[in-house]
Amino acid sequence: MKKMDVIFRQVFFKNLKSKTWLWIVLGPLVLAAVFGGVFWLMNQTNQTSKIGVVTSSPALTSTLKASSDDDQRYISYSSTAAAKRAMADEDLDGVLTISTQPTTHASLIERTDGNGINRTQLQSVLAQAHTKEVAAQLKLSTTQLQSLFATPQLATTSVSVDKGKLVSRSAKTQKSGAMVGFILGMLIYTFVISYASMMAQEIGTEKGSRIEESILTAITPQAQFFGKLLGILALMAVQMAIYGVVTLAGGLLLQRLPKNPLSSLMTNIDLSGISLNMLLFSLAFFFVGTLTYTVLAALTGSLVANQEQIGQATTPIVMLGMLGYFGALIVAGGTSPILNIASYIPFLSTMMMPVRLGAGQVTAVAGWSALGINLVFLILFTWLTVKFYQTNVLSYSDGGMLKAFKRSWQLQRAARKPKPVKS
């Protein structure tokens, strides 16, 4: 136990002080800060576009003024010349001239250095104003006009099947749950690429530099394996704690701002859809998923013969991680029989199943069943990896990782055969 603790401390503190781990931690925070700053800056610099309206129709002028909002405001002018002078003084971003004879026709002059004008909104307002103009000419009342353009309302309710019963789920709740699952999948993928590569690098470097023989004279391969595994997991825990503190501090800071830049995003998120069961499920899958990939990295790392092969050791991990990540992206938009099966397969379900559970595609029983499958697989896979690790860590093959794995398998089979009894 003391020897395993020595390996744990060596892996943990060596990487804790390294620039690689520092970038692993700070990289996502820097990217989040950059995107958040750009989003905040866009909200701060978004000014109201001012459009001068020139028309002889009081009804059109009234409709356009009534359609003004924080993004686009319409100001009436008596003549086109007056509106152009205002635009030359940079008081207007555009001049809209509307003629009603013989038919309604509009022309827009837009400043290239002014605030952008939403033409889609402008066309919608013009269509609405034209409709009112025609209705006035036909002497239609407001009630008749509303009845003419009224469209039937379609009420949609999303339901999921839970123990033979239909449980209603709002679109916002479904979207919020899927978003939590997708964020979890992205975190797992990020941690897998970072820490699984670190695990393979740890083992591959020691093995490639031929110092493994000296280390294993004082410690068993099992103790070295679990010591390295615990060291990597401790680094993950420290990173998650840092992210938790930064998230909490960032949330408190945003609440103190006069205009919270995330307020517009939060209006589309239903936090009630993120239950305690969903959070516990997500954390459990995060732990099991990252641990499974890290054990795989230890297995592939033990197969290398030199440092040049470390890139080969991480390739299977990256490929499996990408399959799970893209599977989570696809399953968020809908499901299929293949995706349903894939969401129960270890290495893939750690990213896909949380998305399906959050989107209401499966019940909690199915989600926990998938977690149980992954947990059983992790135990068996770890036991098998330790067996192969004992054989591989002192075995060198220049024929590549596949040949090294075949040789390791042959050695395992030979070790399991009963030895003949001497007479």
Short mmCIF file of C-alpha atoms in Angstrom, two decimals:
data_model
loop_
_atom_site.label_atom_id
_atom_site.label_comp_id
_atom_site.label_asym_id
_atom_site.label_seq_id
_atom_site.Cartn_x
_atom_site.Cartn_y
_atom_site.Cartn_z
CA MET A 1 0.00 0.00 0.00
CA LYS A 2 2.85 2.37 0.82
CA LYS A 3 4.52 1.63 -2.52
CA MET A 4 1.28 2.34 -4.38
CA ASP A 5 1.04 5.63 -2.47
CA VAL A 6 4.54 6.55 -3.67
CA ILE A 7 3.49 6.04 -7.31
CA PHE A 8 0.28 8.00 -6.68
CA ARG A 9 2.15 10.97 -5.24
CA GLN A 10 4.77 10.89 -8.00
CA VAL A 11 2.13 10.93 -10.80
CA PHE A 12 -0.10 13.47 -9.08
CA PHE A 13 2.45 16.10 -8.07
CA LYS A 14 4.59 15.75 -11.21
CA ASN A 15 1.62 16.47 -13.48
CA LEU A 16 0.11 19.04 -11.12
CA LYS A 17 3.21 21.21 -11.65
CA SER A 18 3.46 20.59 -15.39
CA LYS A 19 2.54 23.12 -18.05
CA THR A 20 0.53 20.45 -19.89
CA TRP A 21 -1.90 19.98 -17.00
CA LEU A 22 -2.08 23.74 -16.48
CA TRP A 23 -3.17 24.18 -20.09
CA ILE A 24 -5.69 21.31 -19.76
CA VAL A 25 -7.32 23.23 -16.90
CA LEU A 26 -6.99 26.78 -18.22
CA GLY A 27 -7.70 26.03 -21.91
CA PRO A 28 -11.48 25.50 -21.56
CA LEU A 29 -11.72 28.43 -19.11
CA VAL A 30 -9.94 30.75 -21.55
CA LEU A 31 -12.20 29.65 -24.42
CA ALA A 32 -15.31 30.10 -22.26
CA ALA A 33 -14.12 33.56 -21.21
CA VAL A 34 -13.43 34.56 -24.83
CA PHE A 35 -16.82 33.40 -26.10
CA GLY A 36 -18.57 34.94 -23.10
CA GLY A 37 -16.76 38.23 -23.64
CA VAL A 38 -17.66 38.29 -27.33
CA PHE A 39 -21.32 37.52 -26.52
CA TRP A 40 -21.39 40.26 -23.86
CA LEU A 41 -19.68 42.75 -26.19
CA MET A 42 -22.19 42.02 -28.94
CA ASN A 43 -25.06 42.70 -26.54
CA GLN A 44 -23.46 45.91 -25.32
CA THR A 45 -22.73 47.28 -28.79
CA ASN A 46 -26.11 46.32 -30.25
CA GLN A 47 -27.78 49.70 -30.80
CA THR A 48 -31.23 50.54 -32.13
CA SER A 49 -31.41 51.04 -35.88
CA LYS A 50 -33.21 54.27 -36.85
CA ILE A 51 -35.16 54.38 -40.12
CA GLY A 52 -36.69 57.55 -41.52
CA VAL A 53 -40.12 56.96 -43.09
CA VAL A 54 -41.43 59.16 -45.91
CA THR A 55 -45.00 58.45 -47.08
CA SER A 56 -48.25 60.30 -47.79
CA SER A 57 -50.33 57.61 -46.05
CA PRO A 58 -51.10 58.37 -42.36
CA ALA A 59 -52.14 54.73 -41.86
CA LEU A 60 -48.77 53.43 -43.05
CA THR A 61 -46.94 55.93 -40.85
CA SER A 62 -49.00 54.93 -37.81
CA THR A 63 -48.44 51.21 -38.40
CA LEU A 64 -44.68 51.60 -38.81
CA LYS A 65 -44.36 53.74 -35.67
CA ALA A 66 -46.37 51.20 -33.69
CA SER A 67 -43.97 48.47 -34.84
CA SER A 68 -40.90 50.21 -33.37
CA ASP A 69 -38.95 48.24 -30.77
CA ASP A 70 -35.51 48.19 -29.14
CA ASP A 71 -33.89 46.77 -32.28
CA GLN A 72 -35.50 48.94 -34.95
CA ARG A 73 -37.26 52.32 -34.66
CA TYR A 74 -39.26 54.14 -37.36
CA ILE A 75 -39.31 57.97 -37.48
CA SER A 76 -41.67 59.93 -39.75
CA TYR A 77 -40.29 62.67 -42.07
CA SER A 78 -42.21 65.09 -44.26
CA SER A 79 -39.93 64.73 -47.29
CA THR A 80 -37.20 62.52 -48.68
CA ALA A 81 -34.78 65.45 -48.73
CA ALA A 82 -35.26 66.06 -44.98
CA ALA A 83 -34.72 62.36 -44.23
CA LYS A 84 -31.55 62.27 -46.34
CA ARG A 85 -30.16 65.32 -44.52
CA ALA A 86 -30.76 63.55 -41.22
CA MET A 87 -28.99 60.45 -42.55
CA ALA A 88 -26.08 62.64 -43.74
CA ASP A 89 -25.82 63.97 -40.17
CA GLU A 90 -25.70 60.28 -39.04
CA ASP A 91 -29.00 60.62 -37.16
CA LEU A 92 -30.56 57.89 -39.30
CA ASP A 93 -29.34 54.50 -40.49
CA GLY A 94 -31.71 54.32 -43.41
CA VAL A 95 -34.46 56.13 -45.33
CA LEU A 96 -37.64 54.26 -46.30
CA THR A 97 -39.78 55.89 -48.99
CA ILE A 98 -43.26 54.43 -49.58
CA SER A 99 -45.55 55.39 -52.44
CA THR A 100 -49.15 54.17 -52.67
CA GLN A 101 -49.97 55.15 -56.26
CA PRO A 102 -50.78 53.29 -58.41
CA THR A 103 -49.77 50.40 -56.11
CA THR A 104 -47.81 50.32 -52.87
CA HIS A 105 -44.08 50.42 -53.53
CA ALA A 106 -41.21 50.93 -51.07
CA SER A 107 -37.53 51.78 -51.53
CA LEU A 108 -34.80 51.73 -48.88
CA ILE A 109 -31.56 53.72 -48.73
CA GLU A 110 -29.18 52.20 -46.18
CA ARG A 111 -25.97 53.62 -44.68
CA THR A 112 -23.00 51.29 -45.07
CA ASP A 113 -21.44 52.57 -41.83
CA GLY A 114 -24.67 52.60 -39.83
CA ASN A 115 -26.37 50.02 -37.62
CA GLY A 116 -27.64 46.99 -39.50
CA ILE A 117 -31.26 47.03 -40.60
CA ASN A 118 -33.32 43.87 -40.22
CA ARG A 119 -34.87 43.62 -43.67
CA THR A 120 -36.97 40.57 -42.79
CA GLN A 121 -38.65 42.50 -40.00
CA LEU A 122 -39.04 45.51 -42.29
CA GLN A 123 -40.77 43.45 -44.98
CA SER A 124 -43.08 41.94 -42.36
CA VAL A 125 -44.03 45.40 -41.09
CA LEU A 126 -44.62 46.63 -44.66
CA ALA A 127 -46.85 43.64 -45.38
CA GLN A 128 -48.83 44.33 -42.21
CA ALA A 129 -49.16 48.02 -43.08
CA HIS A 130 -50.21 47.20 -46.65
CA THR A 131 -52.89 44.83 -45.37
CA LYS A 132 -54.34 47.54 -43.14
CA GLU A 133 -54.24 50.01 -46.04
CA VAL A 134 -56.17 47.66 -48.33
CA ALA A 135 -58.62 46.83 -45.53
CA ALA A 136 -59.32 50.54 -45.08
CA GLN A 137 -59.95 50.94 -48.81
CA LEU A 138 -62.35 47.98 -48.77
CA LYS A 139 -63.99 49.38 -45.62
CA LEU A 140 -63.32 46.22 -43.59
CA SER A 141 -63.67 46.50 -39.85
CA THR A 142 -60.89 45.46 -37.47
CA THR A 143 -62.89 42.41 -36.42
CA GLN A 144 -63.42 41.32 -40.02
CA LEU A 145 -59.73 41.80 -40.76
CA GLN A 146 -58.70 39.72 -37.76
CA SER A 147 -61.12 36.96 -38.73
CA LEU A 148 -59.78 36.95 -42.28
CA PHE A 149 -56.14 36.44 -41.27
CA ALA A 150 -56.70 34.36 -38.13
CA THR A 151 -54.85 30.99 -38.18
CA PRO A 152 -55.86 27.96 -36.11
CA GLN A 153 -53.67 27.46 -33.06
CA LEU A 154 -51.84 24.16 -32.74
CA ALA A 155 -51.15 23.00 -29.18
CA THR A 156 -48.31 20.43 -28.96
CA THR A 157 -47.54 18.27 -25.94
CA SER A 158 -44.51 16.00 -25.71
CA VAL A 159 -44.92 12.80 -23.69
CA SER A 160 -42.64 9.99 -22.60
CA VAL A 161 -43.57 6.48 -21.53
CA ASP A 162 -42.72 5.71 -17.90
CA LYS A 163 -43.83 2.34 -16.47
CA GLY A 164 -46.67 2.06 -18.96
CA LYS A 165 -47.93 5.60 -18.32
CA LEU A 166 -47.70 8.72 -20.45
CA VAL A 167 -45.78 11.52 -18.72
CA SER A 168 -46.02 14.96 -20.31
CA ARG A 169 -42.82 16.92 -20.92
CA SER A 170 -42.67 20.47 -22.20
CA ALA A 171 -40.43 21.34 -25.13
CA LYS A 172 -38.27 23.55 -22.89
CA THR A 173 -37.91 20.76 -20.32
CA GLN A 174 -36.94 18.30 -23.04
CA LYS A 175 -34.46 20.76 -24.51
CA SER A 176 -32.91 21.51 -21.10
CA GLY A 177 -32.48 17.84 -20.26
CA ALA A 178 -30.89 17.10 -23.62
CA MET A 179 -28.59 20.10 -23.16
CA VAL A 180 -27.37 18.80 -19.78
CA GLY A 181 -26.70 15.39 -21.30
CA PHE A 182 -24.87 16.92 -24.25
CA ILE A 183 -22.68 19.08 -21.97
CA LEU A 184 -21.86 15.95 -19.97
CA GLY A 185 -20.88 14.11 -23.16
CA MET A 186 -18.67 17.01 -24.20
CA LEU A 187 -17.00 17.05 -20.76
CA ILE A 188 -16.39 13.31 -20.87
CA TYR A 189 -14.88 13.60 -24.35
CA THR A 190 -12.63 16.49 -23.26
CA PHE A 191 -11.46 14.69 -20.13
CA VAL A 192 -10.97 11.43 -22.04
CA ILE A 193 -8.72 13.02 -24.65
CA SER A 194 -6.73 14.88 -22.00
CA TYR A 195 -6.30 12.34 -19.21
CA ALA A 196 -6.31 9.14 -21.23
CA SER A 197 -3.48 10.59 -23.31
CA MET A 198 -1.71 11.56 -20.08
CA MET A 199 -2.06 8.00 -18.76
CA ALA A 200 -0.70 6.49 -21.99
CA GLN A 201 2.13 9.05 -21.96
CA GLU A 202 3.05 8.14 -18.37
CA ILE A 203 3.35 4.44 -19.10
CA GLY A 204 4.78 4.76 -22.60
CA THR A 205 7.52 7.18 -21.52
CA GLU A 206 8.72 4.96 -18.67
CA LYS A 207 8.62 1.89 -20.86
CA GLY A 208 10.29 3.57 -23.82
CA SER A 209 13.13 4.94 -21.65
CA ARG A 210 13.79 1.45 -20.27
CA ILE A 211 13.48 2.54 -16.62
CA GLU A 212 10.49 0.24 -16.08
CA GLU A 213 12.76 -2.65 -15.13
CA SER A 214 14.29 -0.62 -12.29
CA ILE A 215 10.88 0.52 -11.01
CA LEU A 216 9.39 -2.97 -10.99
CA THR A 217 12.24 -4.37 -8.91
CA ALA A 218 10.84 -2.42 -5.97
CA ILE A 219 7.10 -2.51 -6.72
CA THR A 220 4.58 -4.91 -8.25
CA PRO A 221 2.95 -4.12 -11.59
CA GLN A 222 -0.48 -4.10 -9.90
CA ALA A 223 0.61 -1.48 -7.37
CA GLN A 224 2.13 0.63 -10.13
CA PHE A 225 -1.02 0.36 -12.26
CA PHE A 226 -3.43 1.41 -9.51
CA GLY A 227 -1.05 4.08 -8.22
CA LYS A 228 -0.96 5.72 -11.65
CA LEU A 229 -4.72 5.33 -12.04
CA LEU A 230 -5.43 7.00 -8.69
CA GLY A 231 -3.00 9.82 -9.52
CA ILE A 232 -4.82 10.57 -12.78
CA LEU A 233 -8.21 10.43 -11.05
CA ALA A 234 -6.98 12.84 -8.38
CA LEU A 235 -5.94 15.31 -11.10
CA MET A 236 -9.43 15.03 -12.61
CA ALA A 237 -10.99 15.70 -9.21
CA VAL A 238 -8.86 18.83 -8.72
CA GLN A 239 -9.84 20.12 -12.17
CA MET A 240 -13.54 19.53 -11.50
CA ALA A 241 -13.24 21.32 -8.15
CA ILE A 242 -11.60 24.30 -9.87
CA TYR A 243 -14.37 24.40 -12.46
CA GLY A 244 -17.01 24.22 -9.73
CA VAL A 245 -15.50 27.18 -7.88
CA VAL A 246 -15.10 29.20 -11.10
CA THR A 247 -18.70 28.46 -12.15
CA LEU A 248 -20.06 29.50 -8.75
CA ALA A 249 -17.98 32.68 -8.67
CA GLY A 250 -18.91 33.50 -12.27
CA GLY A 251 -22.61 33.04 -11.55
CA LEU A 252 -22.45 35.36 -8.53
CA LEU A 253 -20.53 37.94 -10.56
CA LEU A 254 -23.05 37.87 -13.43
CA GLN A 255 -25.93 38.39 -11.01
CA ARG A 256 -24.32 41.65 -9.85
CA LEU A 257 -24.06 43.07 -13.36
CA PRO A 258 -26.75 45.63 -14.29
CA LYS A 259 -27.59 43.62 -17.42
CA ASN A 260 -26.91 39.91 -17.16
CA PRO A 261 -25.66 38.74 -20.58
CA LEU A 262 -26.99 35.23 -19.89
CA SER A 263 -30.52 36.35 -19.06
CA SER A 264 -31.69 35.95 -22.67
CA LEU A 265 -30.32 32.41 -22.76
CA MET A 266 -31.83 31.43 -19.42
CA THR A 267 -35.33 32.34 -20.62
CA ASN A 268 -35.17 29.36 -23.02
CA ILE A 269 -34.04 26.92 -20.33
CA ASP A 270 -36.44 25.15 -17.98
CA LEU A 271 -34.36 24.30 -14.90
CA SER A 272 -37.24 22.24 -13.49
CA GLY A 273 -36.39 19.60 -16.11
CA ILE A 274 -32.97 19.11 -14.49
CA SER A 275 -33.86 16.88 -11.55
CA LEU A 276 -31.62 15.60 -8.76
CA ASN A 277 -31.92 12.12 -10.28
CA MET A 278 -30.65 13.48 -13.61
CA LEU A 279 -27.67 15.18 -11.94
CA LEU A 280 -26.73 12.06 -9.95
CA PHE A 281 -27.07 9.94 -13.08
CA SER A 282 -24.89 12.35 -15.06
CA LEU A 283 -22.16 12.44 -12.40
CA ALA A 284 -22.17 8.64 -12.14
CA PHE A 285 -21.82 8.26 -15.89
CA PHE A 286 -19.07 10.89 -15.95
CA PHE A 287 -17.08 9.00 -13.32
CA VAL A 288 -17.57 5.55 -14.88
CA GLY A 289 -16.97 6.83 -18.42
CA THR A 290 -13.72 8.67 -17.73
CA LEU A 291 -12.43 5.80 -15.60
CA THR A 292 -13.18 3.26 -18.36
CA TYR A 293 -11.32 5.29 -20.97
CA THR A 294 -8.39 5.81 -18.59
CA VAL A 295 -8.10 2.06 -18.00
CA LEU A 296 -8.12 1.58 -21.79
CA ALA A 297 -5.29 4.11 -22.03
CA ALA A 298 -3.28 2.12 -19.50
CA LEU A 299 -3.79 -1.01 -21.60
CA THR A 300 -2.78 0.61 -24.90
CA GLY A 301 0.10 2.47 -23.25
CA SER A 302 1.55 -0.78 -21.92
CA LEU A 303 1.71 -2.16 -25.47
CA VAL A 304 4.17 0.42 -26.81
CA ALA A 305 7.84 -0.42 -27.18
CA ASN A 306 9.19 3.14 -27.48
CA GLN A 307 8.09 6.75 -27.14
CA GLU A 308 7.45 7.04 -30.90
CA GLN A 309 4.53 4.61 -30.55
CA ILE A 310 2.69 6.66 -27.91
CA GLY A 311 0.64 8.34 -30.65
CA GLN A 312 -0.57 4.89 -31.75
CA ALA A 313 -1.62 4.14 -28.17
CA THR A 314 -3.96 7.12 -28.06
CA THR A 315 -5.54 6.53 -31.49
CA PRO A 316 -8.09 3.89 -30.34
CA ILE A 317 -9.10 6.14 -27.45
CA VAL A 318 -9.65 9.16 -29.68
CA MET A 319 -11.63 7.12 -32.22
CA LEU A 320 -13.93 5.59 -29.59
CA GLY A 321 -14.38 9.01 -27.96
CA MET A 322 -15.33 10.56 -31.30
CA LEU A 323 -17.88 7.81 -31.98
CA GLY A 324 -19.51 8.41 -28.61
CA TYR A 325 -19.43 12.19 -29.01
CA PHE A 326 -20.95 12.20 -32.50
CA GLY A 327 -23.44 9.58 -31.36
CA ALA A 328 -24.55 11.99 -28.62
CA LEU A 329 -24.91 14.76 -31.22
CA ILE A 330 -27.07 12.58 -33.48
CA VAL A 331 -29.23 11.09 -30.74
CA ALA A 332 -30.08 14.57 -29.45
CA GLY A 333 -32.09 15.16 -32.67
CA GLY A 334 -33.83 11.78 -32.74
CA THR A 335 -33.35 8.09 -32.19
CA SER A 336 -33.20 4.88 -34.23
CA PRO A 337 -32.78 1.16 -33.47
CA ILE A 338 -29.02 1.34 -34.07
CA LEU A 339 -28.64 4.34 -31.77
CA ASN A 340 -30.81 2.65 -29.14
CA ILE A 341 -28.48 -0.35 -29.09
CA ALA A 342 -25.33 1.82 -29.19
CA SER A 343 -26.50 3.75 -26.13
CA TYR A 344 -26.05 0.56 -24.04
CA ILE A 345 -22.58 -0.33 -25.38
CA PRO A 346 -19.67 0.61 -23.06
CA PHE A 347 -17.43 3.47 -24.28
CA LEU A 348 -20.40 4.82 -26.32
CA SER A 349 -23.24 4.87 -23.80
CA THR A 350 -21.30 7.07 -21.37
CA MET A 351 -21.91 9.99 -23.76
CA MET A 352 -25.13 8.89 -25.49
CA MET A 353 -27.33 7.64 -22.66
CA PRO A 354 -27.35 10.90 -20.61
CA VAL A 355 -28.60 12.74 -23.72
CA ARG A 356 -31.36 10.18 -24.28
CA LEU A 357 -32.41 10.33 -20.64
CA GLY A 358 -32.44 14.13 -20.62
CA ALA A 359 -34.47 14.26 -23.85
CA GLY A 360 -37.05 11.86 -22.41
CA GLN A 361 -36.29 9.10 -24.94
CA VAL A 362 -35.75 6.49 -22.20
CA THR A 363 -36.93 6.03 -18.63
CA ALA A 364 -34.79 6.21 -15.52
CA VAL A 365 -34.85 2.39 -15.30
CA ALA A 366 -33.26 2.12 -18.75
CA GLY A 367 -30.69 4.78 -17.84
CA TRP A 368 -29.63 3.07 -14.62
CA SER A 369 -29.58 -0.29 -16.43
CA ALA A 370 -27.10 1.13 -18.93
CA LEU A 371 -25.05 2.49 -16.04
CA GLY A 372 -25.05 -0.95 -14.43
CA ILE A 373 -23.82 -2.53 -17.67
CA ASN A 374 -21.00 0.00 -17.85
CA LEU A 375 -20.08 -0.53 -14.20
CA VAL A 376 -19.90 -4.33 -14.58
CA PHE A 377 -17.88 -3.89 -17.77
CA LEU A 378 -15.50 -1.48 -15.98
CA ILE A 379 -14.81 -4.02 -13.21
CA LEU A 380 -14.18 -6.87 -15.64
CA PHE A 381 -12.21 -4.68 -18.02
CA THR A 382 -10.00 -3.38 -15.19
CA TRP A 383 -9.33 -6.92 -13.97
CA LEU A 384 -8.41 -8.02 -17.51
CA THR A 385 -6.26 -4.92 -18.08
CA VAL A 386 -4.28 -5.59 -14.89
CA LYS A 387 -3.58 -9.12 -16.14
CA PHE A 388 -2.35 -7.83 -19.50
CA TYR A 389 -0.46 -4.98 -17.83
CA GLN A 390 1.66 -7.41 -15.83
CA THR A 391 2.67 -9.14 -19.05
CA ASN A 392 3.04 -6.10 -21.30
CA VAL A 393 4.90 -3.71 -19.04
CA LEU A 394 8.16 -5.65 -19.37
CA SER A 395 7.55 -6.93 -22.88
CA TYR A 396 8.98 -5.11 -25.90
CA SER A 397 7.93 -5.74 -29.49
CA ASP A 398 9.08 -3.81 -32.53
CA GLY A 399 6.25 -5.18 -34.67
CA GLY A 400 3.70 -2.63 -33.50
CA MET A 401 0.89 -2.60 -30.97
CA LEU A 402 -1.21 -5.29 -32.65
CA LYS A 403 1.68 -7.75 -32.63
CA ALA A 404 2.43 -6.82 -29.01
CA PHE A 405 -1.18 -7.52 -28.05
CA LYS A 406 -1.14 -10.92 -29.79
CA ARG A 407 2.08 -11.84 -27.99
CA SER A 408 0.58 -10.70 -24.68
CA TRP A 409 -2.49 -12.84 -25.32
CA GLN A 410 -0.34 -15.88 -26.05
CA LEU A 411 1.63 -15.32 -22.83
CA GLN A 412 -1.62 -15.05 -20.86
CA ARG A 413 -2.90 -18.32 -22.30
CA ALA A 414 0.40 -20.03 -21.56
CA ALA A 415 0.32 -18.76 -17.98
CA ARG A 416 -3.17 -20.19 -17.43
CA LYS A 417 -2.20 -23.69 -18.60
CA PRO A 418 -1.58 -26.14 -15.72
CA LYS A 419 2.06 -27.01 -15.28
CA PRO A 420 2.96 -30.72 -15.64
CA VAL A 421 3.66 -32.52 -12.38
CA LYS A 422 7.19 -33.92 -12.14
CA SER A 423 7.37 -37.58 -11.25
#
